[in-house]
Tab-separated table of C-alpha atoms in Angstrom:
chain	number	residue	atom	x	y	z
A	24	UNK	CA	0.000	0.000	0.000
A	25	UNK	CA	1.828	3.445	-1.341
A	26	UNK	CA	2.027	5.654	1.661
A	27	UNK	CA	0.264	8.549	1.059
A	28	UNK	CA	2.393	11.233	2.463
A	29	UNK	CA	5.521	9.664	0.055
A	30	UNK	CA	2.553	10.097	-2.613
A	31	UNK	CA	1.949	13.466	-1.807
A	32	UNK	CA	5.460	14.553	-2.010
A	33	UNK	CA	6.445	12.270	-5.235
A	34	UNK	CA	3.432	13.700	-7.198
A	35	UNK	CA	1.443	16.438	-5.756
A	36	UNK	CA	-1.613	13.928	-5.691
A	37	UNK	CA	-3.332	13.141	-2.138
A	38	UNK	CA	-5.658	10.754	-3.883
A	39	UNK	CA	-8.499	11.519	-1.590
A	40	UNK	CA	-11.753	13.069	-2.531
A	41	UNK	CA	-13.538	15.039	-0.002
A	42	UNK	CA	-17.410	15.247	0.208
A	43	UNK	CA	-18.870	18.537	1.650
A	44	UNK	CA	-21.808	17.577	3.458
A	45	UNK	CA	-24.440	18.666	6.228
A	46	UNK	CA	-24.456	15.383	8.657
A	47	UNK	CA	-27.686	16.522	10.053
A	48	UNK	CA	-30.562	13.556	8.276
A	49	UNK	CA	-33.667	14.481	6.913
A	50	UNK	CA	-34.952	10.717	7.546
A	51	UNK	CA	-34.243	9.604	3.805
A	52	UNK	CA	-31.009	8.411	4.416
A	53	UNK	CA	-29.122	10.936	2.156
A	54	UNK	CA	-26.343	11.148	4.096
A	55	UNK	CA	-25.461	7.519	4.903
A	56	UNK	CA	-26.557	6.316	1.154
A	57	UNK	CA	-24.212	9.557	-0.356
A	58	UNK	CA	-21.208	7.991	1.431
A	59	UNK	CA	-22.266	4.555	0.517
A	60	UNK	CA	-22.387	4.878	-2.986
A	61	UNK	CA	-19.798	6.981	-3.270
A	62	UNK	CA	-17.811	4.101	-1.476
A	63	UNK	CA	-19.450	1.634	-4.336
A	64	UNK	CA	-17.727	4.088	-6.920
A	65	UNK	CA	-14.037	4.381	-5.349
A	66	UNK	CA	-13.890	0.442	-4.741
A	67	UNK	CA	-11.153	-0.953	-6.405
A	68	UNK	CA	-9.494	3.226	-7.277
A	69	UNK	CA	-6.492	4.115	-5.688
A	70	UNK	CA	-8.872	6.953	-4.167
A	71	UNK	CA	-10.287	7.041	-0.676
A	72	UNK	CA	-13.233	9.434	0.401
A	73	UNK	CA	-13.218	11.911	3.139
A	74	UNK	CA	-16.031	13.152	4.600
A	75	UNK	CA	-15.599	17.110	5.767
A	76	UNK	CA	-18.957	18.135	7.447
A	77	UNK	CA	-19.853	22.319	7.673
A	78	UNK	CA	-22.024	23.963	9.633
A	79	UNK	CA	-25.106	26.047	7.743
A	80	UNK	CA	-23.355	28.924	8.460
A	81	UNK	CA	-20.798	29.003	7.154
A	82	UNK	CA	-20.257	26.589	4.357
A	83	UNK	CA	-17.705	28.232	2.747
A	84	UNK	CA	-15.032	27.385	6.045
A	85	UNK	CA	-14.446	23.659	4.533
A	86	UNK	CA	-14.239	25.069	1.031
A	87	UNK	CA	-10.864	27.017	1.997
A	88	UNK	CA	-9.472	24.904	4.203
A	89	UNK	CA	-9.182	21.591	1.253
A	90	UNK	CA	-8.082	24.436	-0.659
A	91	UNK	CA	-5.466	25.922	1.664
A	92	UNK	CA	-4.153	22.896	2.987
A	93	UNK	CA	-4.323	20.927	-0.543
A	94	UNK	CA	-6.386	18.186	1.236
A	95	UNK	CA	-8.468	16.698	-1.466
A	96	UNK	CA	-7.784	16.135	-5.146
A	97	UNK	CA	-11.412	16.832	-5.945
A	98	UNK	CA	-14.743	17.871	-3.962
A	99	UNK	CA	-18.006	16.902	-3.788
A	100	UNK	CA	-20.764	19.174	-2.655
A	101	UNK	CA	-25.029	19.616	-2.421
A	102	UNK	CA	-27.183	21.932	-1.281
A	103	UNK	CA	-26.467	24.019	-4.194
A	104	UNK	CA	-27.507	27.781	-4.885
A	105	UNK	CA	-27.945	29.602	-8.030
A	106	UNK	CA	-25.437	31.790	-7.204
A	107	UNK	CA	-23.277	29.813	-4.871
A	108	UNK	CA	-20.183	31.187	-3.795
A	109	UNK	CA	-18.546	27.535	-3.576
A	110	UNK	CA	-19.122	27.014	-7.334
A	111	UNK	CA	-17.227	30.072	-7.595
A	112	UNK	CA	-14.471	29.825	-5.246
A	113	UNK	CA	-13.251	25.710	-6.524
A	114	UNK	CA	-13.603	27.231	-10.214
A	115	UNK	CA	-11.543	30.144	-9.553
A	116	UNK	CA	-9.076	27.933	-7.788
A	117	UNK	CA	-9.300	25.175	-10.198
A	118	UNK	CA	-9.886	22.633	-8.061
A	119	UNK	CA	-11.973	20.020	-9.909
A	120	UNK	CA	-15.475	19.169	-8.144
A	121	UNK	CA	-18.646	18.433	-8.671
A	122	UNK	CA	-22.090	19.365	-7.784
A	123	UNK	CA	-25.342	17.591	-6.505
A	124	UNK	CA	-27.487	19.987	-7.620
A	125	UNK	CA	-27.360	22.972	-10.685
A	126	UNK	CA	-26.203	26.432	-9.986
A	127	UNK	CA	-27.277	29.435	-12.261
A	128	UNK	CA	-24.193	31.353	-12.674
A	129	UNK	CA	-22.827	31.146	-15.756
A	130	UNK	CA	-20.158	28.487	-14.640
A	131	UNK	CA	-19.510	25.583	-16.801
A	132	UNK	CA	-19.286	22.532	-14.227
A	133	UNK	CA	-20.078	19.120	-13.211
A	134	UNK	CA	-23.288	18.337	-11.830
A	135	UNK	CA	-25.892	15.103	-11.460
A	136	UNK	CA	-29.225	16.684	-10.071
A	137	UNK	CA	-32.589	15.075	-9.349
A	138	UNK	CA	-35.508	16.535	-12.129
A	139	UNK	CA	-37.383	18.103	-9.266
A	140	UNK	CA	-39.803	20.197	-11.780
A	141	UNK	CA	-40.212	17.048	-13.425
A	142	UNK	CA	-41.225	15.232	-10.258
A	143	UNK	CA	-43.334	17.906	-8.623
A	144	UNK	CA	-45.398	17.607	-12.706
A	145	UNK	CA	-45.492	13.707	-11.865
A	146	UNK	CA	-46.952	14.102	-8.435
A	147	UNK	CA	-49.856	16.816	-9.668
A	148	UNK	CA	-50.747	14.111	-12.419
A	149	UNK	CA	-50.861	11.094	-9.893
A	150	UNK	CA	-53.090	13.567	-7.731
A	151	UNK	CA	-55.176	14.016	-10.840
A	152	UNK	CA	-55.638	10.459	-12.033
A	153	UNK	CA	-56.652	9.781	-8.048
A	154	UNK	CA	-59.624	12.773	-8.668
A	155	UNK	CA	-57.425	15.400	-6.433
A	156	UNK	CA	-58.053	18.641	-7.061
A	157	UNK	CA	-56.933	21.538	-4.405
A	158	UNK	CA	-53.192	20.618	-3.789
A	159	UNK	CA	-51.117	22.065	-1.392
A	160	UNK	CA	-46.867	22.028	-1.483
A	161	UNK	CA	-44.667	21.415	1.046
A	162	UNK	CA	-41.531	22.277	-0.553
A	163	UNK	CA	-37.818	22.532	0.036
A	164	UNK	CA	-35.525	25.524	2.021
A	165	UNK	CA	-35.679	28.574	-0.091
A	166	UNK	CA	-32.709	29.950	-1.690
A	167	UNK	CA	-31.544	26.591	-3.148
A	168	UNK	CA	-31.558	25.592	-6.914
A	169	UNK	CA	-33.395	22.554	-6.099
A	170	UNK	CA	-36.145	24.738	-4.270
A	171	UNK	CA	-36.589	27.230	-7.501
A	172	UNK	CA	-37.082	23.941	-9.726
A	173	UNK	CA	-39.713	22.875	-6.949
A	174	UNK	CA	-41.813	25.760	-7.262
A	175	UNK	CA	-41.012	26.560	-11.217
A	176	UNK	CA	-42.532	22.342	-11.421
A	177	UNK	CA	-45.440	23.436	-9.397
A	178	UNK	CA	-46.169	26.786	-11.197
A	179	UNK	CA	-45.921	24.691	-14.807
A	180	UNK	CA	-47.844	21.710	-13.656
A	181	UNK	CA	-50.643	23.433	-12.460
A	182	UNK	CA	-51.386	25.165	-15.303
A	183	UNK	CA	-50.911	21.543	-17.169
A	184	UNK	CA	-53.377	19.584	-15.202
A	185	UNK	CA	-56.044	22.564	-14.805
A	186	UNK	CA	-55.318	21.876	-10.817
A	187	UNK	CA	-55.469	24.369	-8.012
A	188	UNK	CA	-52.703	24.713	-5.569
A	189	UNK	CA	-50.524	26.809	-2.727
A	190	UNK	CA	-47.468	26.725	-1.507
A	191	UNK	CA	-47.996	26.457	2.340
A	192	UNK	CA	-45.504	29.489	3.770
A	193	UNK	CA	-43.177	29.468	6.513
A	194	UNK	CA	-42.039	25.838	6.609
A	195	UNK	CA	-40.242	24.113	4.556
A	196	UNK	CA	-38.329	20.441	4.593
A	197	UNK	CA	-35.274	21.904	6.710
A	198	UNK	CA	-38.255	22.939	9.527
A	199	UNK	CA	-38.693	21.002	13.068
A	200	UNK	CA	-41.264	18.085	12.710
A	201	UNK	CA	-43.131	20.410	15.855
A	202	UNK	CA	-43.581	23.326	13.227
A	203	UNK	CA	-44.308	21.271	9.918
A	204	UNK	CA	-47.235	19.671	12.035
A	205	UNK	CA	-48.184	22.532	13.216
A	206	UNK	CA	-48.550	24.428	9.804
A	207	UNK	CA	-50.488	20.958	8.451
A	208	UNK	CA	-52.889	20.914	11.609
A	209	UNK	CA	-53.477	24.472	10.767
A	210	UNK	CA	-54.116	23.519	6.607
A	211	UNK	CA	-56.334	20.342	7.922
A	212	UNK	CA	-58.587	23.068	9.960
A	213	UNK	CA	-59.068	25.598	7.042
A	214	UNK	CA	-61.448	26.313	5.071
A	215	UNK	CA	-60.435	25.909	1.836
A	216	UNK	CA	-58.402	22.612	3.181
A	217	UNK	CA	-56.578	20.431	0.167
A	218	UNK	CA	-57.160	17.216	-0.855
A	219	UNK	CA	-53.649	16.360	-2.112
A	220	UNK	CA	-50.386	17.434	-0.918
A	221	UNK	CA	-46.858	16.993	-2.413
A	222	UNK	CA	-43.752	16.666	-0.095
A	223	UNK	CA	-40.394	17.300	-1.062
A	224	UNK	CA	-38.852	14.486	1.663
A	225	UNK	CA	-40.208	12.095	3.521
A	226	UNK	CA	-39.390	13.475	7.030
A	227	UNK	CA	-41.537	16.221	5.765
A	228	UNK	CA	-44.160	14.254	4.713
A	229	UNK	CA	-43.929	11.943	7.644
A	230	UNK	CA	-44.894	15.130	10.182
A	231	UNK	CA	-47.079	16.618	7.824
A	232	UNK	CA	-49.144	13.363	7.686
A	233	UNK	CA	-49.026	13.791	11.372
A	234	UNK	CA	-50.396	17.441	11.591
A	235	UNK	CA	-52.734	16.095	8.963
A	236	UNK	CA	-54.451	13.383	11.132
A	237	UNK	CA	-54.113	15.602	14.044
A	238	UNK	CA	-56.679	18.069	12.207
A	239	UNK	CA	-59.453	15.013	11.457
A	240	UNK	CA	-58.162	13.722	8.112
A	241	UNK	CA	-57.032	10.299	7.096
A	242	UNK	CA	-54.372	9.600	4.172
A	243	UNK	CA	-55.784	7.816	0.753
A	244	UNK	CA	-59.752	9.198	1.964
A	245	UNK	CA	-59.647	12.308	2.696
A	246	UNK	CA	-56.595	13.358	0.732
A	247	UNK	CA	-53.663	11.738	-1.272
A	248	UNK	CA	-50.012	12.500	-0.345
A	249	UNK	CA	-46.599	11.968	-2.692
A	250	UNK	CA	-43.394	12.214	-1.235
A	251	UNK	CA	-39.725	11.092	-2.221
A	252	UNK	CA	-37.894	9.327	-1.788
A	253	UNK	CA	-39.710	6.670	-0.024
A	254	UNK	CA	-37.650	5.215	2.833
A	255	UNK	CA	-38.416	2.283	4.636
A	256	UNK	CA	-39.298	4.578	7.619
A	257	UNK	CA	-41.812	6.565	5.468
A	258	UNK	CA	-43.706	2.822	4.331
A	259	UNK	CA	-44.139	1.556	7.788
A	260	UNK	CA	-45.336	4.974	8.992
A	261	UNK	CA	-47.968	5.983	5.365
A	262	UNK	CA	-48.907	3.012	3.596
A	263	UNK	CA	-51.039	4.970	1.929
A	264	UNK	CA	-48.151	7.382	0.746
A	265	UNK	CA	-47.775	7.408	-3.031
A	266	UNK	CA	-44.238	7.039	-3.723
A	267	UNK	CA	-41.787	8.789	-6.425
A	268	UNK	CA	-37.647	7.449	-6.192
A	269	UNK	CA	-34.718	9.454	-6.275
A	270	UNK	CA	-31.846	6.750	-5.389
A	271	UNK	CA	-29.329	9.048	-3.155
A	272	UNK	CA	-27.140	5.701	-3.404
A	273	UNK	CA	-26.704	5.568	-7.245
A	274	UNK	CA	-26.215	9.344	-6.882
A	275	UNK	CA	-23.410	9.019	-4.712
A	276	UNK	CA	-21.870	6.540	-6.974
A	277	UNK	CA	-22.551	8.969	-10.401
A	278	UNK	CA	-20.975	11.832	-8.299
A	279	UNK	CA	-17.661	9.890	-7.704
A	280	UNK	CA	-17.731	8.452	-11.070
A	281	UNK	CA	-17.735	11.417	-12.682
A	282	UNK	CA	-15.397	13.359	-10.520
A	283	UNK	CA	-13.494	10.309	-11.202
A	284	UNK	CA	-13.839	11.421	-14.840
A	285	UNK	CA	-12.764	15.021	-14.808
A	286	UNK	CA	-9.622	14.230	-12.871
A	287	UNK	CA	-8.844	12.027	-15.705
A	288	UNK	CA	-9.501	14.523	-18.089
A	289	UNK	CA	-12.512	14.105	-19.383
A	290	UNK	CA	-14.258	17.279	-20.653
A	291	UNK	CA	-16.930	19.479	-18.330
A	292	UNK	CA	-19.824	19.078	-20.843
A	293	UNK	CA	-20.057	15.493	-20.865
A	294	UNK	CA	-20.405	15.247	-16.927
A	295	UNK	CA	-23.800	17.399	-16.252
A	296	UNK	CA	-26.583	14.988	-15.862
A	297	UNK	CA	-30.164	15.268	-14.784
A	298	UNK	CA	-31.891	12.863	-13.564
A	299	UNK	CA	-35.867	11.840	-14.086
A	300	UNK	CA	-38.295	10.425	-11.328
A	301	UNK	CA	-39.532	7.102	-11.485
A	302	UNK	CA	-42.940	6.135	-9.571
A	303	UNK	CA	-42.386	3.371	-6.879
């Protein structure tokens, strides 16, 4: 086994790649199945993955440090902005990397995303075919990239299907079960209350199912709920919940592959890949 310092030294190579992530879990297993498949990817590569965790914030503090200390041959990173000053800083320093997720800032990069306007047009059509017709989104953090697809999806589809619909305000899938039940409760006891709801995680959808019940109405009667991905947490607590995948496991393993890629030289175009949802 080459020791890596005498690698280091010899060829300027640490032949690690470091992924940026949040530790804290949503309940869909991203964290544990990004590692995992990352892991699936590097088997067998002279590569080995480190795992640098950041604080919301400031996520920029692991950014300079792999870049100060020459830590990490290439990064990894989610939760990405439109205009995300980590895009910026790795390209400036020209530290190859890639993205879960699509900035908007006229960077060419690497990226595998999720289709989440395509998935939030899936779920408003499976509400449909079910005879759903007031819908109400639960929908990711604001200010990410993923979050302006969400609501772009939601805007598109509903004028698609001939639906009606809301985004419910103030929560979001980063907010505390306590508040995300609260805000359903609240929906449940309204007026105008909806008969389908689309989640963009399945903690979310888990305490808004919750809030839901709380407020005197039962899943797959009263209203229809989709969520992704579907954990096996999210099954044994809504067996009524309609499913849509997004495999955080064969994203981790795209993510390294293609990082994998780049540091071989392969060209930024051919690594930017969306992803579509598949009903489970």
């Amino acid at each position: 086994i080459p020791n890596r310092a005498g690698v280091r030294l010899r060829t300027g190579k640490t032949n690690i790649l470091s992924l940026v992530l949040n530790p804290e879990d949503d309940g869909s297993g991203f964290f544990t199945n990004m590692i995992f498949g990352i892991s699936d990817a590097l088997a067998g590569t002279r590569y080995h993955l480190v795992v640098t965790p950041y604080s919301l914030e400031d996520p920029m503090e692991p950014i300079r440090f792999i870049a100060e200390t020459n830590s990490a041959d290439g990064v990894i990173i989610s939760r990405v902005s439109p205009d995300d000053p980590r895009v910026r800083y790795l390209s400036d320093a020209k530290i190859p990397f890639i993205t879960h997720g699509r900035s908007n800032m006229g960077i060419n990069h690497c990226f595998y995303d999720f289709d989440n306007h395509a998935y939030i047009g899936q779920a408003l059509r499976l509400l449909k075919a079910r005879g759903r017709r007031n819908i109400a989104l639960f929908g990711p953090p604001p200010g990410l990239s993923y979050a302006e697809h969400t609501l772009a999806g939601f805007e598109d589809g509903l004028r698609d299907t001939g639906l009606k619909g809301r985004v419910v305000a103030n929560v979001h899938s980063d907010s505390s079960a306590g508040h995300l039940q609260m805000a359903a409760q609240e929906l449940a006891n309204s007026m105008h209350r909806p008969d389908g709801i689309i989640c963009s995680s399945a903690r979310e959808a888990i305490a808004v199912a919750s809030g839901l019940r709380a407020g005197g109405m039962e899943m797959g009667k009263d209203y229809d709920l989709v969520a992704k991905p579907v954990s096996e947490l999210a099954k044994l607590a809504l067996p009524h919940l309609i499913g849509v995948e997004e495999d955080h496991r064969a994203a981790g393993r795209e993510l390294a592959r293609m990082l994998l890629a780049r540091l071989d030289g392969a060209d930024i175009a051919s690594l930017q890949v969306v992803t579509a949802p598949a009903q489970v």
